[in-house]
Short mmCIF file of C-alpha atoms in Angstrom, two decimals:
data_model
loop_
_atom_site.label_atom_id
_atom_site.label_comp_id
_atom_site.label_asym_id
_atom_site.label_seq_id
_atom_site.Cartn_x
_atom_site.Cartn_y
_atom_site.Cartn_z
CA MET A 1 74.64 -202.03 -91.11
CA SER A 2 75.57 -200.37 -87.68
CA ASN A 3 77.50 -197.08 -87.80
CA SER A 4 79.24 -196.23 -84.61
CA LEU A 5 79.56 -192.79 -83.02
CA LYS A 6 83.06 -191.39 -83.03
CA LEU A 7 83.52 -188.86 -80.11
CA VAL A 8 86.80 -186.96 -79.48
CA ALA A 9 87.29 -185.01 -76.26
CA PRO A 10 90.85 -183.64 -76.46
CA GLU A 11 92.54 -183.29 -72.88
CA ASN A 12 92.33 -179.86 -71.41
CA GLU A 13 90.16 -178.55 -74.28
CA PRO A 14 86.59 -177.28 -73.75
CA PHE A 15 85.04 -178.88 -76.69
CA VAL A 16 83.75 -182.38 -78.09
CA HIS A 17 83.95 -183.45 -81.78
CA THR A 18 81.52 -186.09 -82.96
CA GLU A 19 80.98 -187.81 -86.19
CA ARG A 20 78.31 -190.50 -87.24
CA GLU A 21 77.51 -191.89 -90.64
CA PHE A 22 73.97 -192.81 -91.49
CA GLU A 23 72.55 -195.07 -94.31
CA PHE A 24 70.25 -192.33 -95.21
CA PRO A 25 70.74 -189.08 -97.09
CA ALA A 26 71.57 -185.80 -95.42
CA SER A 27 68.07 -184.39 -96.10
CA ALA A 28 66.61 -187.04 -94.10
CA VAL A 29 68.92 -186.80 -91.13
CA PHE A 30 68.45 -182.98 -91.22
CA ARG A 31 64.75 -183.41 -91.27
CA ALA A 32 64.90 -185.68 -88.20
CA HIS A 33 66.89 -182.79 -86.44
CA SER A 34 64.63 -180.10 -87.47
CA ASP A 35 61.15 -181.50 -87.48
CA PRO A 36 59.91 -181.60 -83.72
CA GLU A 37 57.78 -184.84 -84.11
CA LEU A 38 60.67 -186.72 -85.54
CA PHE A 39 63.11 -185.14 -83.11
CA ARG A 40 60.96 -186.23 -80.23
CA GLN A 41 60.77 -189.78 -81.48
CA TRP A 42 64.76 -190.30 -81.33
CA ILE A 43 66.47 -187.97 -79.13
CA GLY A 44 68.26 -189.54 -76.14
CA PRO A 45 68.22 -192.91 -74.64
CA GLN A 46 65.08 -195.18 -75.51
CA GLU A 47 64.07 -195.37 -71.77
CA LEU A 48 63.29 -191.67 -71.65
CA THR A 49 60.05 -190.11 -72.93
CA THR A 50 60.50 -186.89 -74.63
CA THR A 51 58.06 -183.99 -74.72
CA ILE A 52 58.46 -180.81 -76.83
CA ASP A 53 57.59 -177.72 -75.21
CA ARG A 54 58.70 -175.49 -78.19
CA PHE A 55 60.84 -176.19 -81.24
CA ASP A 56 61.14 -173.49 -83.99
CA CYS A 57 64.20 -174.49 -86.01
CA ARG A 58 64.92 -171.38 -87.90
CA PRO A 59 67.47 -168.57 -87.37
CA GLY A 60 66.30 -166.80 -84.16
CA GLY A 61 63.91 -169.65 -83.28
CA SER A 62 64.17 -171.62 -79.91
CA TYR A 63 63.48 -174.94 -78.58
CA ARG A 64 62.90 -176.58 -75.15
CA PHE A 65 62.14 -180.31 -74.49
CA ILE A 66 61.75 -182.46 -71.63
CA GLN A 67 62.78 -185.99 -70.97
CA GLU A 68 61.33 -188.13 -68.41
CA GLY A 69 62.46 -191.50 -67.18
CA GLY A 70 60.46 -194.55 -65.59
CA ASP A 71 61.38 -192.91 -62.16
CA GLY A 72 59.43 -189.93 -62.96
CA ARG A 73 62.55 -187.61 -62.88
CA GLN A 74 62.51 -184.89 -65.47
CA HIS A 75 65.35 -183.36 -67.34
CA ALA A 76 64.72 -180.16 -69.37
CA PHE A 77 67.00 -178.72 -72.27
CA HIS A 78 66.62 -175.62 -74.10
CA GLY A 79 68.37 -173.18 -76.55
CA VAL A 80 68.37 -170.85 -79.48
CA PHE A 81 68.91 -171.68 -83.16
CA HIS A 82 71.35 -169.03 -84.68
CA SER A 83 71.98 -170.47 -88.11
CA VAL A 84 69.95 -173.07 -90.07
CA ARG A 85 70.70 -174.04 -93.56
CA ALA A 86 68.32 -176.84 -94.86
CA ASN A 87 70.18 -180.14 -95.32
CA GLU A 88 73.68 -178.66 -94.55
CA PHE A 89 74.24 -177.00 -91.15
CA VAL A 90 72.73 -176.05 -87.89
CA LEU A 91 74.37 -173.69 -85.20
CA GLN A 92 72.46 -173.46 -81.82
CA THR A 93 72.98 -173.10 -78.21
CA PHE A 94 72.18 -175.94 -75.89
CA GLU A 95 71.58 -175.74 -72.06
CA TYR A 96 70.49 -178.52 -69.63
CA GLU A 97 68.44 -176.78 -67.14
CA GLY A 98 70.14 -179.05 -64.35
CA TYR A 99 73.28 -177.02 -65.03
CA PRO A 100 72.33 -173.52 -65.03
CA ASP A 101 74.68 -170.98 -66.76
CA VAL A 102 76.49 -173.59 -68.61
CA VAL A 103 75.57 -172.91 -72.23
CA THR A 104 77.01 -174.91 -74.98
CA LEU A 105 77.50 -173.81 -78.53
CA GLU A 106 76.80 -176.66 -80.95
CA PHE A 107 77.66 -176.90 -84.68
CA ALA A 108 76.13 -179.66 -86.77
CA THR A 109 77.19 -180.24 -90.40
CA PHE A 110 75.03 -182.56 -92.68
CA GLY A 111 76.92 -183.93 -95.68
CA ASP A 112 75.97 -186.55 -98.27
CA LEU A 113 78.13 -189.47 -99.13
CA PRO A 114 77.90 -192.01 -102.03
CA ASP A 115 75.17 -194.45 -102.39
CA GLY A 116 72.54 -192.23 -100.41
CA ARG A 117 74.49 -192.18 -97.18
CA SER A 118 75.40 -189.28 -95.20
CA ARG A 119 77.71 -188.03 -92.48
CA LEU A 120 76.81 -185.94 -89.54
CA THR A 121 79.72 -184.06 -87.80
CA GLY A 122 79.23 -182.02 -84.69
CA ARG A 123 81.34 -179.81 -82.53
CA SER A 124 80.26 -178.82 -79.02
CA VAL A 125 81.99 -175.77 -77.34
CA TYR A 126 81.57 -175.54 -73.54
CA PRO A 127 82.49 -172.48 -71.25
CA SER A 128 85.09 -174.53 -69.41
CA VAL A 129 86.96 -177.97 -69.43
CA GLU A 130 85.25 -178.67 -66.15
CA ALA A 131 81.57 -178.04 -67.75
CA ARG A 132 82.53 -180.59 -70.52
CA GLU A 133 83.80 -183.14 -68.19
CA LYS A 134 80.56 -183.11 -66.22
CA TYR A 135 78.60 -183.74 -69.30
CA LEU A 136 80.91 -186.41 -70.34
CA SER A 137 80.83 -188.15 -66.76
CA ASP A 138 77.03 -188.04 -66.83
CA GLY A 139 76.80 -190.14 -69.92
CA MET A 140 76.81 -187.85 -72.85
CA GLU A 141 78.48 -190.38 -75.18
CA SER A 142 76.13 -193.24 -74.50
CA GLY A 143 73.19 -190.90 -74.69
CA ILE A 144 74.13 -189.65 -78.18
CA ALA A 145 74.99 -192.98 -79.43
CA ALA A 146 71.63 -194.44 -78.22
CA GLY A 147 69.86 -191.48 -79.85
CA TYR A 148 71.48 -192.09 -83.24
CA GLU A 149 70.65 -195.86 -83.06
CA GLN A 150 67.06 -194.85 -82.51
CA LEU A 151 67.25 -192.22 -85.45
CA ASP A 152 68.59 -195.25 -87.74
CA GLU A 153 65.48 -197.14 -86.65
CA LEU A 154 63.10 -194.10 -87.24
CA LEU A 155 64.50 -193.42 -90.76
CA GLY A 156 64.57 -197.08 -91.52
CA GLY A 157 60.91 -197.21 -90.85
CA GLY A 158 61.32 -199.56 -87.87
#
């Protein structure tokens, strides 16, 4: 079963809301977001290779990862974890190093559904509508959707 990403970007508002259901419990989806080895395997489009520089998913912890495409171009991302409640919630910052000084505040809520399924809801708050539009125009939606498809495969043992 394929669950599609729902992304809402209200006009003239500096945020994005996402929602995605999974055929796995919230604890498994949370673990894939908080374990650096699992995270590395699913984040972003399949054609990118991800290397974890640091990843300490706890309040006050930080992360940095680098993605590289077949063309050799690298894209680095970093941030700080502010709140982490296992299997329930993560609040963190997110910064693409290619857009200096554009820091996003990201909320992720993990919730169980019947029959061992779960729903992940997210909200990203940008410093401006223009910053949000830059991320959207650079393929943010397709990148998130591709990553979650890989997450499905990873959790399904594929």
